[in-house]
């Protein structure tokens, strides 16, 4: 590689009390040269070859107050300037080392006093970089194949609730009800991994007995995402247990486990990987601090995750529908690797959000999850699954929410129970 | 374990437009039961045994505006109430699974619309839990032993700059200058791991040749923290390379690598682990979002890190001195495990901060790092190292900054160059 080697480009929202060009140059300097004085050995040739480069600065609005503390007094008549900036690095700076790439685009720069706001919006990987990663081993077509769900409708899924406390046998009984109800996908809650009251292996045994028997009878193997999140050796043991037991999916709490261990599990390549983003609010909720979903999903796509949470329309959390729609679209975008992720729609979903989800995304390439929306259906879980399927069928046929209720009498019951 | 099993307690700052007690109950509910409607199977017995419990609520001030967006309109005359709340969980909920503990205390709760601010302040681990972790294998006494630095002064360290671009041989030449100057510790920059222009193994060979020869000659082995951050298999290979080459330390970019892979490397137990916190600003910089250092360092202490960055007095970043002092104190606190971490003081340090660092912390159990402060000293790196040692000697003898300059003529030169 040389000074003309391909470059990674990162886009940021920034806010600064300083001149925009100077602030952007500080960012680039900190993340490639990185000291506060010139030092011997830092030759012009090295700088030219390895320095990060400010590619563009698009000024936006200004604010009289800083979005996040700068540790410096706010002068009278201060102006905090906002901009979208693009910065690029030569691939030569980090090779094909994903954690070090993260340290480069998301490292110390969040601590620079020159910024009163900094958020990574998106990453543009050159093909030379992404080609070194396999990415999702199963992706959308693989998850459809494993669950026997044809194109044209979402996979319908649910979460085992209560989140914590049930024994393997109680869980398996619930799984029996759900698979008989026609569910496509079931997952452990992220709070449930390998606790004393539901040891991982015993839970896999109890659940896969039910799922395998149902598959033998019907030809449909329900995908169960067992939460393998743990230390790396335990994760590998748990993964192997799932494989040996005929399971098809492992779930990882990505932010808690971290990038290097998650990629190791993805690399094993025998199970679809359900990526849970719990902890995401900490990384994203402030408008001028952290990371936006389009950048986030690309990192996990390169790591090899197949399914990634996107929240849902009219969710129980703080996130806007616009943000959820953008997350779905970024999962479904071709690049990097021409391997879209399966967006996992979840949080407060009960079927009534299907018309709006369809209207705004025009896709059924979704894993559509309801917890209470299935389990607490007035006529029981089977009715809950059927209602979700019918909501989606009606939505895809072009009906609005009100038209669904008017034309599909079955849907009224779920609306009475769940609509707010 | 039973319903009376030991409990983990987490303390949070919260801000909410709702009743404080109701908001705290929502937090506890989401992170143990976790659905928006009552579901069959959630018996009173299960709830009693596994429910998180609100232990205390200490009301603080209020605000007319939310600290972070709630996704809901701000009503006229809104009052956003702030409080410190303590919530506890039975250990039975997660066993000894550190990533799942993180998902429990730092998971979806950051996304709850009921909170307009939420920050994890501290964690209190019952001894039954922490006893399952070895924690720092070397810690402060081990790092002193490995570097031959007696109690009474800090370890003096530096970072190889420029951050990126130097060849192994150029780096080794710089290391030669530094070890001959009497440095105790040197580290790779976090941007430098295993790039094409400085392959990891070649860098270790070149550097350890210098360090080992110096150790053979003088009996002092300088500790070099090689940045092993990478995918897990590469990290293990790099770790073994350091061990084989007679090195004593590996550096991990903790936030980029993640908890499970970092712990795996710590568990190997043959090298001191230098924990770099790059990315920390994203997790901490907002006063009402993320995590505070006392909680953060406990998680990494359990994972087995020996040295952890704390920034420095009068640093080049945004952080206040108060916050830096608190971080140093939390590293040095006995619990958990009665194994303090060695605080790594870094960022814009040049020695002039020694009197204030000493005044406020009264400790020399520090790894005191200067980059430019050593390398850019007017009389060269050796004079830079000597100046740092002398600043500390003078500080510990009780001299103020001005007294240091008046009584120690050697220190004037560094003050002329670096003092702002």
PDB file of N, CA, C and O in Angstrom, chain A residues 63-125:
ATOM      1  N   UNK A  63     -25.667  27.573  17.522  1.00  0.00           N
ATOM      2  CA  UNK A  63     -26.367  27.567  18.801  1.00  0.00           C
ATOM      3  C   UNK A  63     -25.631  28.501  19.759  1.00  0.00           C
ATOM      4  O   UNK A  63     -24.405  28.587  19.717  1.00  0.00           O
ATOM      5  N   UNK A  64     -26.363  29.201  20.628  1.00  0.00           N
ATOM      6  CA  UNK A  64     -25.690  30.060  21.608  1.00  0.00           C
ATOM      7  C   UNK A  64     -25.119  29.284  22.793  1.00  0.00           C
ATOM      8  O   UNK A  64     -24.334  29.831  23.573  1.00  0.00           O
ATOM      9  N   UNK A  65     -25.508  28.021  22.922  1.00  0.00           N
ATOM     10  CA  UNK A  65     -25.019  27.215  24.053  1.00  0.00           C
ATOM     11  C   UNK A  65     -24.456  25.899  23.517  1.00  0.00           C
ATOM     12  O   UNK A  65     -24.889  25.415  22.464  1.00  0.00           O
ATOM     13  N   UNK A  66     -23.490  25.314  24.247  1.00  0.00           N
ATOM     14  CA  UNK A  66     -22.917  24.051  23.779  1.00  0.00           C
ATOM     15  C   UNK A  66     -23.865  22.877  24.014  1.00  0.00           C
ATOM     16  O   UNK A  66     -24.549  22.824  25.032  1.00  0.00           O
ATOM     17  N   UNK A  67     -23.891  21.931  23.078  1.00  0.00           N
ATOM     18  CA  UNK A  67     -24.764  20.757  23.216  1.00  0.00           C
ATOM     19  C   UNK A  67     -24.282  19.838  24.334  1.00  0.00           C
ATOM     20  O   UNK A  67     -25.090  19.261  25.056  1.00  0.00           O
ATOM     21  N   UNK A  68     -22.988  19.689  24.468  1.00  0.00           N
ATOM     22  CA  UNK A  68     -22.413  18.920  25.580  1.00  0.00           C
ATOM     23  C   UNK A  68     -21.287  19.752  26.186  1.00  0.00           C
ATOM     24  O   UNK A  68     -20.718  20.609  25.509  1.00  0.00           O
ATOM     25  N   UNK A  69     -20.953  19.512  27.461  1.00  0.00           N
ATOM     26  CA  UNK A  69     -19.974  20.372  28.130  1.00  0.00           C
ATOM     27  C   UNK A  69     -18.612  20.346  27.436  1.00  0.00           C
ATOM     28  O   UNK A  69     -18.170  19.301  26.968  1.00  0.00           O
ATOM     29  N   UNK A  70     -17.968  21.514  27.401  1.00  0.00           N
ATOM     30  CA  UNK A  70     -16.635  21.604  26.808  1.00  0.00           C
ATOM     31  C   UNK A  70     -15.546  21.670  27.861  1.00  0.00           C
ATOM     32  O   UNK A  70     -14.368  21.603  27.530  1.00  0.00           O
ATOM     33  N   UNK A  71     -15.949  21.846  29.116  1.00  0.00           N
ATOM     34  CA  UNK A  71     -14.942  22.015  30.159  1.00  0.00           C
ATOM     35  C   UNK A  71     -14.292  23.388  30.130  1.00  0.00           C
ATOM     36  O   UNK A  71     -13.325  23.635  30.841  1.00  0.00           O
ATOM     37  N   UNK A  72     -14.789  24.262  29.273  1.00  0.00           N
ATOM     38  CA  UNK A  72     -14.274  25.627  29.164  1.00  0.00           C
ATOM     39  C   UNK A  72     -15.440  26.574  29.397  1.00  0.00           C
ATOM     40  O   UNK A  72     -16.577  26.242  29.056  1.00  0.00           O
ATOM     41  N   UNK A  73     -15.173  27.774  29.940  1.00  0.00           N
ATOM     42  CA  UNK A  73     -16.281  28.713  30.131  1.00  0.00           C
ATOM     43  C   UNK A  73     -16.914  29.109  28.789  1.00  0.00           C
ATOM     44  O   UNK A  73     -16.223  29.171  27.777  1.00  0.00           O
ATOM     45  N   UNK A  74     -18.228  29.325  28.812  1.00  0.00           N
ATOM     46  CA  UNK A  74     -18.909  29.803  27.608  1.00  0.00           C
ATOM     47  C   UNK A  74     -18.758  31.326  27.552  1.00  0.00           C
ATOM     48  O   UNK A  74     -19.275  32.022  28.423  1.00  0.00           O
ATOM     49  N   UNK A  75     -18.015  31.856  26.574  1.00  0.00           N
ATOM     50  CA  UNK A  75     -17.837  33.311  26.520  1.00  0.00           C
ATOM     51  C   UNK A  75     -19.155  34.004  26.180  1.00  0.00           C
ATOM     52  O   UNK A  75     -20.038  33.391  25.572  1.00  0.00           O
ATOM     53  N   UNK A  76     -19.293  35.290  26.594  1.00  0.00           N
ATOM     54  CA  UNK A  76     -20.485  36.039  26.187  1.00  0.00           C
ATOM     55  C   UNK A  76     -20.528  36.102  24.665  1.00  0.00           C
ATOM     56  O   UNK A  76     -19.488  36.172  24.017  1.00  0.00           O
ATOM     57  N   UNK A  77     -21.723  36.089  24.112  1.00  0.00           N
ATOM     58  CA  UNK A  77     -21.920  36.115  22.648  1.00  0.00           C
ATOM     59  C   UNK A  77     -21.262  34.923  21.939  1.00  0.00           C
ATOM     60  O   UNK A  77     -20.897  35.019  20.767  1.00  0.00           O
ATOM     61  N   UNK A  78     -21.100  33.815  22.658  1.00  0.00           N
ATOM     62  CA  UNK A  78     -20.509  32.630  22.032  1.00  0.00           C
ATOM     63  C   UNK A  78     -21.414  32.124  20.911  1.00  0.00           C
ATOM     64  O   UNK A  78     -22.640  32.251  20.972  1.00  0.00           O
ATOM     65  N   UNK A  79     -20.776  31.585  19.902  1.00  0.00           N
ATOM     66  CA  UNK A  79     -21.514  30.939  18.819  1.00  0.00           C
ATOM     67  C   UNK A  79     -20.955  29.528  18.650  1.00  0.00           C
ATOM     68  O   UNK A  79     -19.748  29.360  18.428  1.00  0.00           O
ATOM     69  N   UNK A  80     -21.816  28.535  18.805  1.00  0.00           N
ATOM     70  CA  UNK A  80     -21.396  27.156  18.598  1.00  0.00           C
ATOM     71  C   UNK A  80     -21.868  26.745  17.210  1.00  0.00           C
ATOM     72  O   UNK A  80     -23.065  26.672  16.947  1.00  0.00           O
ATOM     73  N   UNK A  81     -20.887  26.535  16.334  1.00  0.00           N
ATOM     74  CA  UNK A  81     -21.177  26.261  14.925  1.00  0.00           C
ATOM     75  C   UNK A  81     -21.343  24.773  14.690  1.00  0.00           C
ATOM     76  O   UNK A  81     -20.544  23.969  15.158  1.00  0.00           O
ATOM     77  N   UNK A  82     -22.357  24.440  13.912  1.00  0.00           N
ATOM     78  CA  UNK A  82     -22.584  23.035  13.594  1.00  0.00           C
ATOM     79  C   UNK A  82     -22.281  22.770  12.124  1.00  0.00           C
ATOM     80  O   UNK A  82     -22.487  23.641  11.283  1.00  0.00           O
ATOM     81  N   UNK A  83     -21.825  21.592  11.848  1.00  0.00           N
ATOM     82  CA  UNK A  83     -21.495  21.249  10.466  1.00  0.00           C
ATOM     83  C   UNK A  83     -21.490  19.743  10.312  1.00  0.00           C
ATOM     84  O   UNK A  83     -21.409  18.996  11.292  1.00  0.00           O
ATOM     85  N   UNK A  84     -21.620  19.325   9.063  1.00  0.00           N
ATOM     86  CA  UNK A  84     -21.362  17.935   8.731  1.00  0.00           C
ATOM     87  C   UNK A  84     -19.998  17.904   8.060  1.00  0.00           C
ATOM     88  O   UNK A  84     -19.771  18.629   7.084  1.00  0.00           O
ATOM     89  N   UNK A  85     -19.094  17.104   8.609  1.00  0.00           N
ATOM     90  CA  UNK A  85     -17.759  17.033   8.022  1.00  0.00           C
ATOM     91  C   UNK A  85     -17.453  15.598   7.609  1.00  0.00           C
ATOM     92  O   UNK A  85     -17.948  14.639   8.212  1.00  0.00           O
ATOM     93  N   UNK A  86     -16.681  15.472   6.552  1.00  0.00           N
ATOM     94  CA  UNK A  86     -16.204  14.155   6.111  1.00  0.00           C
ATOM     95  C   UNK A  86     -14.688  14.133   6.257  1.00  0.00           C
ATOM     96  O   UNK A  86     -14.006  15.083   5.873  1.00  0.00           O
ATOM     97  N   UNK A  87     -14.187  13.064   6.859  1.00  0.00           N
ATOM     98  CA  UNK A  87     -12.753  12.896   7.092  1.00  0.00           C
ATOM     99  C   UNK A  87     -12.356  11.526   6.547  1.00  0.00           C
ATOM    100  O   UNK A  87     -13.109  10.558   6.701  1.00  0.00           O
ATOM    101  N   UNK A  88     -11.221  11.458   5.895  1.00  0.00           N
ATOM    102  CA  UNK A  88     -10.793  10.160   5.346  1.00  0.00           C
ATOM    103  C   UNK A  88      -9.429   9.750   5.871  1.00  0.00           C
ATOM    104  O   UNK A  88      -8.608  10.583   6.254  1.00  0.00           O
ATOM    105  N   UNK A  89      -9.233   8.457   5.916  1.00  0.00           N
ATOM    106  CA  UNK A  89      -7.967   7.850   6.353  1.00  0.00           C
ATOM    107  C   UNK A  89      -7.505   6.850   5.302  1.00  0.00           C
ATOM    108  O   UNK A  89      -8.342   6.124   4.732  1.00  0.00           O
ATOM    109  N   UNK A  90      -6.208   6.770   5.115  1.00  0.00           N
ATOM    110  CA  UNK A  90      -5.670   5.710   4.273  1.00  0.00           C
ATOM    111  C   UNK A  90      -5.864   4.363   4.974  1.00  0.00           C
ATOM    112  O   UNK A  90      -5.644   4.262   6.179  1.00  0.00           O
ATOM    113  N   UNK A  91      -6.252   3.342   4.224  1.00  0.00           N
ATOM    114  CA  UNK A  91      -6.382   1.994   4.809  1.00  0.00           C
ATOM    115  C   UNK A  91      -5.067   1.553   5.435  1.00  0.00           C
ATOM    116  O   UNK A  91      -5.044   0.726   6.338  1.00  0.00           O
ATOM    117  N   UNK A  92      -3.984   2.127   4.936  1.00  0.00           N
ATOM    118  CA  UNK A  92      -2.669   1.777   5.448  1.00  0.00           C
ATOM    119  C   UNK A  92      -2.546   2.089   6.942  1.00  0.00           C
ATOM    120  O   UNK A  92      -1.705   1.510   7.635  1.00  0.00           O
ATOM    121  N   UNK A  93      -3.370   2.991   7.455  1.00  0.00           N
ATOM    122  CA  UNK A  93      -3.261   3.356   8.874  1.00  0.00           C
ATOM    123  C   UNK A  93      -3.631   2.220   9.819  1.00  0.00           C
ATOM    124  O   UNK A  93      -3.122   2.152  10.921  1.00  0.00           O
ATOM    125  N   UNK A  94      -4.573   1.358   9.409  1.00  0.00           N
ATOM    126  CA  UNK A  94      -5.009   0.326  10.360  1.00  0.00           C
ATOM    127  C   UNK A  94      -5.069  -1.072   9.764  1.00  0.00           C
ATOM    128  O   UNK A  94      -5.416  -2.021  10.464  1.00  0.00           O
ATOM    129  N   UNK A  95      -4.757  -1.226   8.485  1.00  0.00           N
ATOM    130  CA  UNK A  95      -4.860  -2.556   7.893  1.00  0.00           C
ATOM    131  C   UNK A  95      -6.301  -3.043   7.903  1.00  0.00           C
ATOM    132  O   UNK A  95      -7.218  -2.260   7.660  1.00  0.00           O
ATOM    133  N   UNK A  96      -6.512  -4.326   8.205  1.00  0.00           N
ATOM    134  CA  UNK A  96      -7.886  -4.855   8.212  1.00  0.00           C
ATOM    135  C   UNK A  96      -8.324  -5.177   9.630  1.00  0.00           C
ATOM    136  O   UNK A  96      -8.969  -6.188   9.888  1.00  0.00           O
ATOM    137  N   UNK A  97      -7.963  -4.280  10.531  1.00  0.00           N
ATOM    138  CA  UNK A  97      -8.177  -4.498  11.961  1.00  0.00           C
ATOM    139  C   UNK A  97      -9.398  -3.681  12.386  1.00  0.00           C
ATOM    140  O   UNK A  97      -9.320  -2.461  12.556  1.00  0.00           O
ATOM    141  N   UNK A  98     -10.527  -4.368  12.543  1.00  0.00           N
ATOM    142  CA  UNK A  98     -11.799  -3.683  12.794  1.00  0.00           C
ATOM    143  C   UNK A  98     -11.801  -2.923  14.134  1.00  0.00           C
ATOM    144  O   UNK A  98     -12.210  -1.760  14.183  1.00  0.00           O
ATOM    145  N   UNK A  99     -11.356  -3.523  15.243  1.00  0.00           N
ATOM    146  CA  UNK A  99     -11.320  -2.742  16.497  1.00  0.00           C
ATOM    147  C   UNK A  99     -10.443  -1.490  16.386  1.00  0.00           C
ATOM    148  O   UNK A  99     -10.795  -0.439  16.927  1.00  0.00           O
ATOM    149  N   UNK A 100      -9.312  -1.586  15.705  1.00  0.00           N
ATOM    150  CA  UNK A 100      -8.449  -0.408  15.590  1.00  0.00           C
ATOM    151  C   UNK A 100      -9.064   0.627  14.652  1.00  0.00           C
ATOM    152  O   UNK A 100      -8.917   1.839  14.856  1.00  0.00           O
ATOM    153  N   UNK A 101      -9.812   0.161  13.648  1.00  0.00           N
ATOM    154  CA  UNK A 101     -10.590   1.102  12.836  1.00  0.00           C
ATOM    155  C   UNK A 101     -11.578   1.854  13.724  1.00  0.00           C
ATOM    156  O   UNK A 101     -11.738   3.081  13.612  1.00  0.00           O
ATOM    157  N   UNK A 102     -12.229   1.149  14.632  1.00  0.00           N
ATOM    158  CA  UNK A 102     -13.177   1.808  15.549  1.00  0.00           C
ATOM    159  C   UNK A 102     -12.449   2.823  16.429  1.00  0.00           C
ATOM    160  O   UNK A 102     -12.927   3.945  16.639  1.00  0.00           O
ATOM    161  N   UNK A 103     -11.282   2.454  16.958  1.00  0.00           N
ATOM    162  CA  UNK A 103     -10.506   3.415  17.757  1.00  0.00           C
ATOM    163  C   UNK A 103     -10.126   4.639  16.929  1.00  0.00           C
ATOM    164  O   UNK A 103      -9.988   5.738  17.462  1.00  0.00           O
ATOM    165  N   UNK A 104      -9.959   4.453  15.640  1.00  0.00           N
ATOM    166  CA  UNK A 104      -9.575   5.563  14.768  1.00  0.00           C
ATOM    167  C   UNK A 104     -10.765   6.497  14.517  1.00  0.00           C
ATOM    168  O   UNK A 104     -10.632   7.712  14.636  1.00  0.00           O
ATOM    169  N   UNK A 105     -11.911   5.937  14.197  1.00  0.00           N
ATOM    170  CA  UNK A 105     -13.056   6.799  13.850  1.00  0.00           C
ATOM    171  C   UNK A 105     -13.918   7.153  15.060  1.00  0.00           C
ATOM    172  O   UNK A 105     -14.762   8.052  14.973  1.00  0.00           O
ATOM    173  N   UNK A 106     -13.738   6.471  16.183  1.00  0.00           N
ATOM    174  CA  UNK A 106     -14.562   6.721  17.365  1.00  0.00           C
ATOM    175  C   UNK A 106     -13.742   6.790  18.648  1.00  0.00           C
ATOM    176  O   UNK A 106     -14.274   6.504  19.725  1.00  0.00           O
ATOM    177  N   UNK A 107     -12.486   7.151  18.581  1.00  0.00           N
ATOM    178  CA  UNK A 107     -11.647   7.080  19.764  1.00  0.00           C
ATOM    179  C   UNK A 107     -11.647   8.359  20.584  1.00  0.00           C
ATOM    180  O   UNK A 107     -12.711   8.885  20.945  1.00  0.00           O
ATOM    181  N   UNK A 108     -10.456   8.858  20.845  1.00  0.00           N
ATOM    182  CA  UNK A 108     -10.298  10.025  21.715  1.00  0.00           C
ATOM    183  C   UNK A 108     -11.015  11.272  21.222  1.00  0.00           C
ATOM    184  O   UNK A 108     -11.171  12.231  21.975  1.00  0.00           O
ATOM    185  N   UNK A 109     -11.429  11.275  19.956  1.00  0.00           N
ATOM    186  CA  UNK A 109     -12.002  12.522  19.415  1.00  0.00           C
ATOM    187  C   UNK A 109     -13.236  12.973  20.181  1.00  0.00           C
ATOM    188  O   UNK A 109     -13.512  14.170  20.223  1.00  0.00           O
ATOM    189  N   UNK A 110     -13.956  12.070  20.826  1.00  0.00           N
ATOM    190  CA  UNK A 110     -15.127  12.479  21.613  1.00  0.00           C
ATOM    191  C   UNK A 110     -14.728  13.298  22.844  1.00  0.00           C
ATOM    192  O   UNK A 110     -15.576  13.875  23.505  1.00  0.00           O
ATOM    193  N   UNK A 111     -13.455  13.303  23.174  1.00  0.00           N
ATOM    194  CA  UNK A 111     -13.015  14.011  24.378  1.00  0.00           C
ATOM    195  C   UNK A 111     -12.391  15.363  24.079  1.00  0.00           C
ATOM    196  O   UNK A 111     -11.997  16.075  24.996  1.00  0.00           O
ATOM    197  N   UNK A 112     -12.276  15.705  22.813  1.00  0.00           N
ATOM    198  CA  UNK A 112     -11.620  16.972  22.468  1.00  0.00           C
ATOM    199  C   UNK A 112     -12.461  18.157  22.923  1.00  0.00           C
ATOM    200  O   UNK A 112     -13.646  18.255  22.591  1.00  0.00           O
ATOM    201  N   UNK A 113     -11.805  19.048  23.686  1.00  0.00           N
ATOM    202  CA  UNK A 113     -12.516  20.228  24.192  1.00  0.00           C
ATOM    203  C   UNK A 113     -12.947  21.148  23.052  1.00  0.00           C
ATOM    204  O   UNK A 113     -13.863  21.954  23.209  1.00  0.00           O
ATOM    205  N   UNK A 114     -12.297  21.032  21.891  1.00  0.00           N
ATOM    206  CA  UNK A 114     -12.660  21.860  20.741  1.00  0.00           C
ATOM    207  C   UNK A 114     -14.062  21.546  20.212  1.00  0.00           C
ATOM    208  O   UNK A 114     -14.600  22.297  19.401  1.00  0.00           O
ATOM    209  N   UNK A 115     -14.626  20.407  20.638  1.00  0.00           N
ATOM    210  CA  UNK A 115     -15.965  20.053  20.172  1.00  0.00           C
ATOM    211  C   UNK A 115     -16.964  20.123  21.308  1.00  0.00           C
ATOM    212  O   UNK A 115     -16.714  19.615  22.388  1.00  0.00           O
ATOM    213  N   UNK A 116     -18.081  20.770  21.035  1.00  0.00           N
ATOM    214  CA  UNK A 116     -19.187  20.759  21.990  1.00  0.00           C
ATOM    215  C   UNK A 116     -20.287  19.823  21.492  1.00  0.00           C
ATOM    216  O   UNK A 116     -21.419  19.857  21.976  1.00  0.00           O
ATOM    217  N   UNK A 117     -19.932  18.985  20.543  1.00  0.00           N
ATOM    218  CA  UNK A 117     -20.841  17.980  20.015  1.00  0.00           C
ATOM    219  C   UNK A 117     -20.113  17.219  18.929  1.00  0.00           C
ATOM    220  O   UNK A 117     -19.374  17.824  18.137  1.00  0.00           O
ATOM    221  N   UNK A 118     -20.270  15.894  18.906  1.00  0.00           N
ATOM    222  CA  UNK A 118     -19.608  15.096  17.882  1.00  0.00           C
ATOM    223  C   UNK A 118     -20.330  13.757  17.770  1.00  0.00           C
ATOM    224  O   UNK A 118     -20.454  13.031  18.753  1.00  0.00           O
ATOM    225  N   UNK A 119     -20.822  13.476  16.577  1.00  0.00           N
ATOM    226  CA  UNK A 119     -21.537  12.212  16.380  1.00  0.00           C
ATOM    227  C   UNK A 119     -21.133  11.609  15.037  1.00  0.00           C
ATOM    228  O   UNK A 119     -21.165  12.298  14.015  1.00  0.00           O
ATOM    229  N   UNK A 120     -20.748  10.356  15.070  1.00  0.00           N
ATOM    230  CA  UNK A 120     -20.409   9.644  13.833  1.00  0.00           C
ATOM    231  C   UNK A 120     -21.699   9.276  13.111  1.00  0.00           C
ATOM    232  O   UNK A 120     -22.555   8.584  13.667  1.00  0.00           O
ATOM    233  N   UNK A 121     -21.846   9.749  11.875  1.00  0.00           N
ATOM    234  CA  UNK A 121     -23.089   9.514  11.133  1.00  0.00           C
ATOM    235  C   UNK A 121     -23.005   8.267  10.274  1.00  0.00           C
ATOM    236  O   UNK A 121     -23.904   7.441  10.249  1.00  0.00           O
ATOM    237  N   UNK A 122     -21.929   8.160   9.514  1.00  0.00           N
ATOM    238  CA  UNK A 122     -21.870   7.057   8.558  1.00  0.00           C
ATOM    239  C   UNK A 122     -20.412   6.771   8.216  1.00  0.00           C
ATOM    240  O   UNK A 122     -19.521   7.598   8.468  1.00  0.00           O
ATOM    241  N   UNK A 123     -20.197   5.596   7.685  1.00  0.00           N
ATOM    242  CA  UNK A 123     -18.865   5.165   7.262  1.00  0.00           C
ATOM    243  C   UNK A 123     -18.958   4.684   5.823  1.00  0.00           C
ATOM    244  O   UNK A 123     -19.936   4.028   5.448  1.00  0.00           O
ATOM    245  N   UNK A 124     -17.931   5.008   5.042  1.00  0.00           N
ATOM    246  CA  UNK A 124     -17.901   4.532   3.663  1.00  0.00           C
ATOM    247  C   UNK A 124     -16.624   3.703   3.502  1.00  0.00           C
ATOM    248  O   UNK A 124     -15.517   4.236   3.473  1.00  0.00           O
ATOM    249  N   UNK A 125     -16.814   2.384   3.435  1.00  0.00           N
ATOM    250  CA  UNK A 125     -15.665   1.484   3.344  1.00  0.00           C
ATOM    251  C   UNK A 125     -15.283   1.268   1.891  1.00  0.00           C
ATOM    252  O   UNK A 125     -16.151   0.916   1.083  1.00  0.00           O
TER     253      UNK A 125
END
